[in-house]
Structures are given as C-alpha cells and as structure tokens.
mmCIF file of C-alpha atoms in Angstrom:
data_model
loop_
_atom_site.group_PDB
_atom_site.id
_atom_site.type_symbol
_atom_site.label_atom_id
_atom_site.label_comp_id
_atom_site.label_asym_id
_atom_site.label_seq_id
_atom_site.Cartn_x
_atom_site.Cartn_y
_atom_site.Cartn_z
ATOM 1 C CA MET A 1 40.787 11.956 9.139
ATOM 2 C CA MET A 2 38.087 9.775 7.611
ATOM 3 C CA ARG A 3 36.478 11.311 4.552
ATOM 4 C CA LYS A 4 32.701 11.545 4.406
ATOM 5 C CA ALA A 5 32.537 9.147 1.439
ATOM 6 C CA ASP A 6 34.598 6.562 3.315
ATOM 7 C CA GLY A 7 32.332 6.898 6.328
ATOM 8 C CA GLU A 8 29.268 6.359 4.168
ATOM 9 C CA LYS A 9 30.832 3.259 2.601
ATOM 10 C CA GLN A 10 31.606 1.797 6.013
ATOM 11 C CA ALA A 11 28.077 2.518 7.197
ATOM 12 C CA ALA A 12 26.688 0.843 4.060
ATOM 13 C CA ARG A 13 28.859 -2.240 4.617
ATOM 14 C CA LYS A 14 27.768 -2.401 8.256
ATOM 15 C CA ARG A 15 24.124 -2.083 7.269
ATOM 16 C CA LYS A 16 24.477 -4.721 4.586
ATOM 17 C CA SER A 17 26.207 -7.059 6.986
ATOM 18 C CA GLY A 18 23.434 -6.574 9.521
ATOM 19 C CA PHE A 19 20.753 -7.289 6.926
ATOM 20 C CA ASP A 20 22.590 -10.373 5.690
ATOM 21 C CA LYS A 21 22.788 -11.757 9.210
ATOM 22 C CA LEU A 22 19.099 -11.087 9.752
ATOM 23 C CA LEU A 23 18.225 -12.714 6.456
ATOM 24 C CA ASP A 24 20.406 -15.728 7.215
ATOM 25 C CA TYR A 25 18.497 -16.163 10.454
ATOM 26 C CA TYR A 26 15.107 -16.183 8.757
ATOM 27 C CA TRP A 27 15.933 -17.697 5.374
ATOM 28 C CA ASN A 28 15.626 -21.398 6.180
ATOM 29 C CA GLN A 29 12.724 -21.082 8.589
ATOM 30 C CA GLY A 30 9.954 -22.845 6.746
ATOM 31 C CA GLY A 31 6.577 -23.619 8.232
ATOM 32 C CA ASP A 32 7.471 -21.964 11.519
ATOM 33 C CA LEU A 33 7.688 -18.466 10.061
ATOM 34 C CA ALA A 34 4.313 -16.723 9.947
ATOM 35 C CA GLU A 35 5.334 -13.085 10.387
ATOM 36 C CA LEU A 36 8.397 -11.256 9.072
ATOM 37 C CA ASP A 37 9.137 -7.670 10.053
ATOM 38 C CA LEU A 38 11.855 -5.954 8.013
ATOM 39 C CA HIS A 39 10.649 -2.378 8.334
ATOM 40 C CA ASN A 40 13.276 0.381 8.395
ATOM 41 C CA LYS A 41 16.096 -2.033 7.517
ATOM 42 C CA GLU A 42 17.167 -0.081 4.406
ATOM 43 C CA VAL A 43 16.059 -2.946 2.190
ATOM 44 C CA ASP A 44 16.718 -1.940 -1.423
ATOM 45 C CA ASP A 45 15.868 -3.420 -4.819
ATOM 46 C CA GLU A 46 18.753 -5.878 -4.687
ATOM 47 C CA ASP A 47 17.614 -7.139 -1.288
ATOM 48 C CA ALA A 48 13.975 -7.360 -2.409
ATOM 49 C CA ILE A 49 14.957 -9.428 -5.427
ATOM 50 C CA LEU A 50 16.765 -11.815 -3.106
ATOM 51 C CA LEU A 51 13.767 -11.997 -0.766
ATOM 52 C CA SER A 52 11.461 -12.841 -3.656
ATOM 53 C CA LYS A 53 13.429 -16.021 -4.341
ATOM 54 C CA ASN A 54 12.659 -17.560 -0.962
ATOM 55 C CA CYS A 55 10.737 -20.819 -1.277
ATOM 56 C CA ASN A 56 10.606 -21.736 2.401
ATOM 57 C CA TRP A 57 8.149 -19.213 3.822
ATOM 58 C CA ARG A 58 5.065 -21.074 2.686
ATOM 59 C CA ASN A 59 3.129 -20.178 5.846
ATOM 60 C CA LEU A 60 4.042 -16.505 5.804
ATOM 61 C CA THR A 61 0.931 -14.464 6.597
ATOM 62 C CA LYS A 62 2.334 -11.044 7.504
ATOM 63 C CA PHE A 63 5.219 -9.274 5.738
ATOM 64 C CA ASN A 64 6.292 -5.772 6.759
ATOM 65 C CA LEU A 65 8.715 -4.055 4.383
ATOM 66 C CA SER A 66 7.744 -0.484 5.199
ATOM 67 C CA GLY A 67 10.170 2.412 5.428
ATOM 68 C CA ASN A 68 12.778 0.946 3.097
ATOM 69 C CA LYS A 69 14.283 1.766 -0.297
ATOM 70 C CA ILE A 70 12.413 -0.666 -2.522
ATOM 71 C CA GLY A 71 11.727 0.708 -5.984
ATOM 72 C CA ASP A 72 10.129 -0.650 -9.116
ATOM 73 C CA ASP A 73 12.745 -3.324 -9.830
ATOM 74 C CA GLY A 74 12.387 -4.890 -6.403
ATOM 75 C CA THR A 75 8.597 -4.661 -6.442
ATOM 76 C CA VAL A 76 8.329 -6.251 -9.883
ATOM 77 C CA THR A 77 10.321 -9.266 -8.701
ATOM 78 C CA LEU A 78 8.481 -9.519 -5.376
ATOM 79 C CA SER A 79 5.203 -9.537 -7.271
ATOM 80 C CA LYS A 80 6.266 -12.657 -9.145
ATOM 81 C CA ASN A 81 6.669 -14.731 -5.991
ATOM 82 C CA THR A 82 4.424 -17.790 -6.151
ATOM 83 C CA ASN A 83 5.196 -19.342 -2.770
ATOM 84 C CA TRP A 84 3.635 -16.934 -0.264
ATOM 85 C CA THR A 85 0.131 -18.172 -0.918
ATOM 86 C CA LYS A 86 -1.039 -17.561 2.656
ATOM 87 C CA LEU A 87 -0.004 -13.917 2.782
ATOM 88 C CA ILE A 88 -2.684 -11.828 4.496
ATOM 89 C CA THR A 89 -0.901 -8.562 5.301
ATOM 90 C CA LEU A 90 1.597 -6.818 3.030
ATOM 91 C CA ASP A 91 3.087 -3.496 4.087
ATOM 92 C CA LEU A 92 5.178 -1.736 1.425
ATOM 93 C CA SER A 93 4.498 1.768 2.667
ATOM 94 C CA TYR A 94 7.082 4.535 2.398
ATOM 95 C CA ASN A 95 9.327 2.977 -0.182
ATOM 96 C CA LYS A 96 10.093 4.185 -3.709
ATOM 97 C CA ILE A 97 7.494 2.249 -5.673
ATOM 98 C CA GLY A 98 6.387 3.938 -8.868
ATOM 99 C CA ALA A 99 4.396 3.181 -11.977
ATOM 100 C CA GLU A 100 6.089 -0.063 -12.992
ATOM 101 C CA GLY A 101 5.964 -1.505 -9.490
ATOM 102 C CA ALA A 102 2.281 -0.707 -9.051
ATOM 103 C CA SER A 103 1.505 -2.285 -12.409
ATOM 104 C CA ALA A 104 3.387 -5.447 -11.418
ATOM 105 C CA LEU A 105 1.480 -5.708 -8.145
ATOM 106 C CA SER A 106 -1.787 -5.487 -10.045
ATOM 107 C CA LYS A 107 -0.844 -8.596 -12.009
ATOM 108 C CA ASN A 108 -0.190 -10.723 -8.945
ATOM 109 C CA HIS A 109 -2.487 -13.745 -8.782
ATOM 110 C CA THR A 110 -0.763 -15.660 -5.999
ATOM 111 C CA TRP A 111 -1.606 -13.624 -2.912
ATOM 112 C CA MET A 112 -5.310 -14.423 -3.076
ATOM 113 C CA ASN A 113 -5.688 -14.268 0.715
ATOM 114 C CA LEU A 114 -4.501 -10.684 1.023
ATOM 115 C CA TYR A 115 -6.648 -8.703 3.438
ATOM 116 C CA LEU A 116 -4.467 -5.650 4.111
ATOM 117 C CA VAL A 117 -2.258 -3.892 1.573
ATOM 118 C CA ASP A 118 -0.426 -0.705 2.536
ATOM 119 C CA LEU A 119 1.168 1.218 -0.341
ATOM 120 C CA SER A 120 1.073 4.652 1.252
ATOM 121 C CA GLY A 121 3.924 7.105 0.866
ATOM 122 C CA ASN A 122 5.233 5.824 -2.445
ATOM 123 C CA LYS A 123 5.398 7.318 -5.947
ATOM 124 C CA ILE A 124 2.390 5.622 -7.490
ATOM 125 C CA SER A 125 0.957 7.846 -10.204
ATOM 126 C CA ASP A 126 -2.523 8.173 -11.659
ATOM 127 C CA ASP A 127 -1.653 6.429 -14.922
ATOM 128 C CA ARG A 128 -0.982 3.139 -13.121
ATOM 129 C CA VAL A 129 -3.939 3.166 -10.762
ATOM 130 C CA PRO A 130 -6.249 1.736 -13.457
ATOM 131 C CA ALA A 131 -4.060 -1.370 -13.650
ATOM 132 C CA LEU A 132 -4.041 -1.705 -9.878
ATOM 133 C CA SER A 133 -7.812 -1.357 -9.650
ATOM 134 C CA GLU A 134 -8.256 -4.080 -12.270
ATOM 135 C CA ASN A 135 -6.648 -6.711 -10.041
ATOM 136 C CA ALA A 136 -9.051 -9.637 -10.000
ATOM 137 C CA ALA A 137 -7.283 -11.882 -7.493
ATOM 138 C CA TRP A 138 -7.483 -9.931 -4.240
ATOM 139 C CA THR A 139 -11.128 -10.728 -3.606
ATOM 140 C CA ASN A 140 -10.559 -10.842 0.175
ATOM 141 C CA LEU A 141 -9.040 -7.372 0.315
ATOM 142 C CA GLY A 142 -10.439 -5.558 3.338
ATOM 143 C CA VAL A 143 -8.018 -2.675 3.955
ATOM 144 C CA LEU A 144 -6.212 -0.655 1.279
ATOM 145 C CA ASP A 145 -4.001 2.350 1.978
ATOM 146 C CA LEU A 146 -2.950 4.449 -1.021
ATOM 147 C CA SER A 147 -2.485 7.705 0.860
ATOM 148 C CA ASN A 148 0.338 10.117 0.070
ATOM 149 C CA ASN A 149 0.746 9.051 -3.543
ATOM 150 C CA GLN A 150 0.367 10.959 -6.821
ATOM 151 C CA ILE A 151 -3.020 9.533 -7.713
ATOM 152 C CA TYR A 152 -4.970 12.706 -8.527
ATOM 153 C CA CYS A 153 -8.517 12.709 -9.936
ATOM 154 C CA PRO A 154 -7.900 10.307 -12.876
ATOM 155 C CA GLY A 155 -6.593 7.735 -10.421
ATOM 156 C CA ALA A 156 -9.594 8.161 -8.143
ATOM 157 C CA ILE A 157 -11.941 7.730 -11.087
ATOM 158 C CA ALA A 158 -10.106 4.552 -12.080
ATOM 159 C CA LEU A 159 -10.467 3.193 -8.548
ATOM 160 C CA SER A 160 -14.199 3.907 -8.651
ATOM 161 C CA LYS A 161 -14.538 1.349 -11.467
ATOM 162 C CA ASN A 162 -13.216 -1.526 -9.378
ATOM 163 C CA THR A 163 -15.612 -4.468 -9.120
ATOM 164 C CA THR A 164 -13.373 -7.014 -7.377
ATOM 165 C CA TRP A 165 -12.836 -5.651 -3.876
ATOM 166 C CA MET A 166 -16.348 -6.413 -2.657
ATOM 167 C CA ASN A 167 -15.058 -7.087 0.874
ATOM 168 C CA LEU A 168 -13.241 -3.755 1.147
ATOM 169 C CA ARG A 169 -13.904 -2.190 4.541
ATOM 170 C CA GLU A 170 -11.319 0.587 4.835
ATOM 171 C CA LEU A 171 -9.887 2.751 2.063
ATOM 172 C CA ASN A 172 -7.345 5.457 2.853
ATOM 173 C CA LEU A 173 -6.995 8.032 0.080
ATOM 174 C CA SER A 174 -5.761 10.930 2.179
ATOM 175 C CA SER A 175 -3.397 13.419 0.550
ATOM 176 C CA ILE A 176 -3.615 12.091 -3.020
ATOM 177 C CA GLU A 177 -4.484 15.477 -4.584
ATOM 178 C CA ILE A 178 -8.084 14.783 -5.598
ATOM 179 C CA TYR A 179 -10.782 17.411 -5.991
ATOM 180 C CA ASP A 180 -14.579 17.423 -5.787
ATOM 181 C CA TYR A 181 -15.253 15.522 -8.996
ATOM 182 C CA GLY A 182 -12.794 12.702 -8.324
ATOM 183 C CA ALA A 183 -14.048 12.199 -4.776
ATOM 184 C CA THR A 184 -17.707 12.321 -5.842
ATOM 185 C CA VAL A 185 -17.217 9.742 -8.609
ATOM 186 C CA LEU A 186 -15.312 7.540 -6.177
ATOM 187 C CA THR A 187 -18.260 7.410 -3.794
ATOM 188 C CA ASN A 188 -20.496 6.260 -6.641
ATOM 189 C CA ASN A 189 -18.866 2.831 -6.585
ATOM 190 C CA VAL A 190 -21.594 0.222 -6.143
ATOM 191 C CA PRO A 191 -19.700 -3.057 -5.382
ATOM 192 C CA TRP A 192 -18.034 -1.689 -2.236
ATOM 193 C CA THR A 193 -21.131 -2.286 -0.138
ATOM 194 C CA ASN A 194 -19.036 -3.371 2.865
ATOM 195 C CA LEU A 195 -16.981 -0.182 2.975
ATOM 196 C CA LYS A 196 -17.024 1.215 6.526
ATOM 197 C CA LYS A 197 -14.348 3.918 6.397
ATOM 198 C CA LEU A 198 -13.184 6.231 3.603
ATOM 199 C CA ASP A 199 -10.394 8.681 4.420
ATOM 200 C CA LEU A 200 -10.321 11.761 2.181
ATOM 201 C CA ILE A 201 -8.374 14.034 4.517
ATOM 202 C CA GLY A 202 -5.703 16.220 2.954
ATOM 203 C CA ASN A 203 -7.441 16.554 -0.401
ATOM 204 C CA HIS A 204 -8.995 19.545 -2.159
ATOM 205 C CA ILE A 205 -12.661 18.959 -1.437
ATOM 206 C CA SER A 206 -14.829 22.042 -1.145
ATOM 207 C CA GLY A 207 -17.871 22.541 1.025
ATOM 208 C CA ASN A 208 -20.147 21.907 -1.967
ATOM 209 C CA GLY A 209 -18.187 18.790 -2.833
ATOM 210 C CA GLU A 210 -18.598 17.490 0.690
ATOM 211 C CA VAL A 211 -22.349 18.092 0.507
ATOM 212 C CA ASN A 212 -22.603 16.188 -2.787
ATOM 213 C CA ILE A 213 -20.647 13.267 -1.386
ATOM 214 C CA ARG A 214 -22.850 13.114 1.687
ATOM 215 C CA ILE A 215 -25.913 13.077 -0.575
ATOM 216 C CA ASN A 216 -24.339 10.273 -2.631
ATOM 217 C CA THR A 217 -23.800 8.162 0.447
ATOM 218 C CA ARG A 218 -26.834 9.120 2.536
ATOM 219 C CA GLU A 219 -28.240 5.586 2.393
ATOM 220 C CA ARG A 220 -24.996 4.015 3.557
ATOM 221 C CA SER A 221 -25.400 4.546 7.275
ATOM 222 C CA ASN A 222 -22.461 2.281 8.141
ATOM 223 C CA LEU A 223 -19.982 4.314 6.088
ATOM 224 C CA THR A 224 -17.799 6.886 7.847
ATOM 225 C CA ILE A 225 -16.124 9.428 5.582
ATOM 226 C CA LEU A 226 -13.291 11.598 6.869
ATOM 227 C CA PHE A 227 -13.277 14.951 5.070
ATOM 228 C CA PRO A 228 -10.608 17.673 5.045
ATOM 229 C CA SER A 229 -13.064 19.873 6.945
ATOM 230 C CA ASP A 230 -13.014 17.421 9.846
ATOM 231 C CA TYR A 231 -9.496 18.577 10.655
ATOM 232 C CA ILE A 232 -9.864 22.303 10.091
ATOM 233 C CA ASP A 233 -9.833 24.415 13.227
ATOM 234 C CA ARG A 234 -12.926 26.566 13.383
ATOM 235 C CA ASP A 235 -13.797 29.576 15.478
ATOM 236 C CA TRP A 236 -17.356 29.030 16.712
ATOM 237 C CA SER A 237 -17.460 32.218 18.782
#
C-alpha cells in the first residue's frame, strides 16, 4: 500500500513535471508572447525565481500568476526583472506575499506601463503599505486590488498619502479591516481625481462613518463607493 507521504511526493513530481513542460513551451517565445496565464499552477518561490530570469518575453503585456504559492522570496526576485517593460496587467492575487514582497514591488521601476495590479488575498500588512504607496513609477496605474489583506487603518492612511497614481480609476479595499477613521482619511486623497470606483465592502464602517465619507466626496459625482451597508439585508416592512 502506498503511504500518504509517497503519494504526495509523486503528486509533487507530476506537478513539477507538468510545470516544467509548460515553461519549456513558453520560455523561448520572444516577441510573439504577449499574454502568459499561469494561474493555479502551484507556482512556488523557486519557480518564480526561474521565471524572473526570462529575457525573451519583451512584449509581454499580461501576466497572470494568481492562485499559486509565491511568497516573499519569489516576489522579490520577480520585482527585479528589467525585461518586461511592456507589462500592463499583473495578477499576483491569492499567493503568499507578505511584507518583504510588497516592499520589493514598491521599488520596481521597470513596469512603468502597468495599468492593473491585483494583490488581493495575500499577507500584505499595514507596515509595508507605506512603501507600496510611495511607488513613483506606476503613473499609469488604473486598477489596484488590495482586498483581503492585513492592511488595517494605518495602511489605509498610508495609501491616502499617495500622489503618484493620478490615473487610478478603481481601488478595491474590501475586507482589509479598516474602520471609520481610516476610510474617511482615505477619501480625503486629492490626486485621485479620476477615481470612479472605491470598494469598501467587508470593513467596519459605521452609519456615521458612511455619512462622513459621503460628505467628503459629495462633489465627486463620478465616484461610486461600495459600503458594507450596501450588502446588508434589511427588513423594510
């Protein structure tokens, strides 16, 4: 009878073999490769480090690495890539990225064309959000998803100080454990004049907090804010 550990080893070898074959297929595709989808392929730090060394994907515009096992080590190395200068969409959602990885991403100055960055469902904490919000290279950023992280109020306040993302149109901060003060300060940001959608669902915003935020943004008629109360069932009888 096969032991559980042996079965897991065989499954790991099979997975690794499958990833290696997939990577071999894409590795030498140069200018022809514009989009690469590796979501849910169990890509780990070791794999991410290998991916970061690719010099052929110079026309890569969309890279999906969501639902994998990439942690700080892999993210730090990915962030140092200097070849993917045309990258527009980067999806790293639902990995294992923490403080060090988020800090490394904030220092990236190569992906200047980034429009969409999805970092939802990771382990990014409030003490590294200031570094992320200080990124000065992503001036074209239009969509940022930081939902389901450990950002809390200090992180939200740090985000509110950002002056680079002037083209930001959608910001998802659902379920990041912020309260009235953090959300109110966040909506005081002046440079984000193009912001059209702010998702605050799943946070701890009271009725009074919601009123204050609506007052803060009353002159921004093009801004839609999703509050926790929007998804609370009410009995109107």
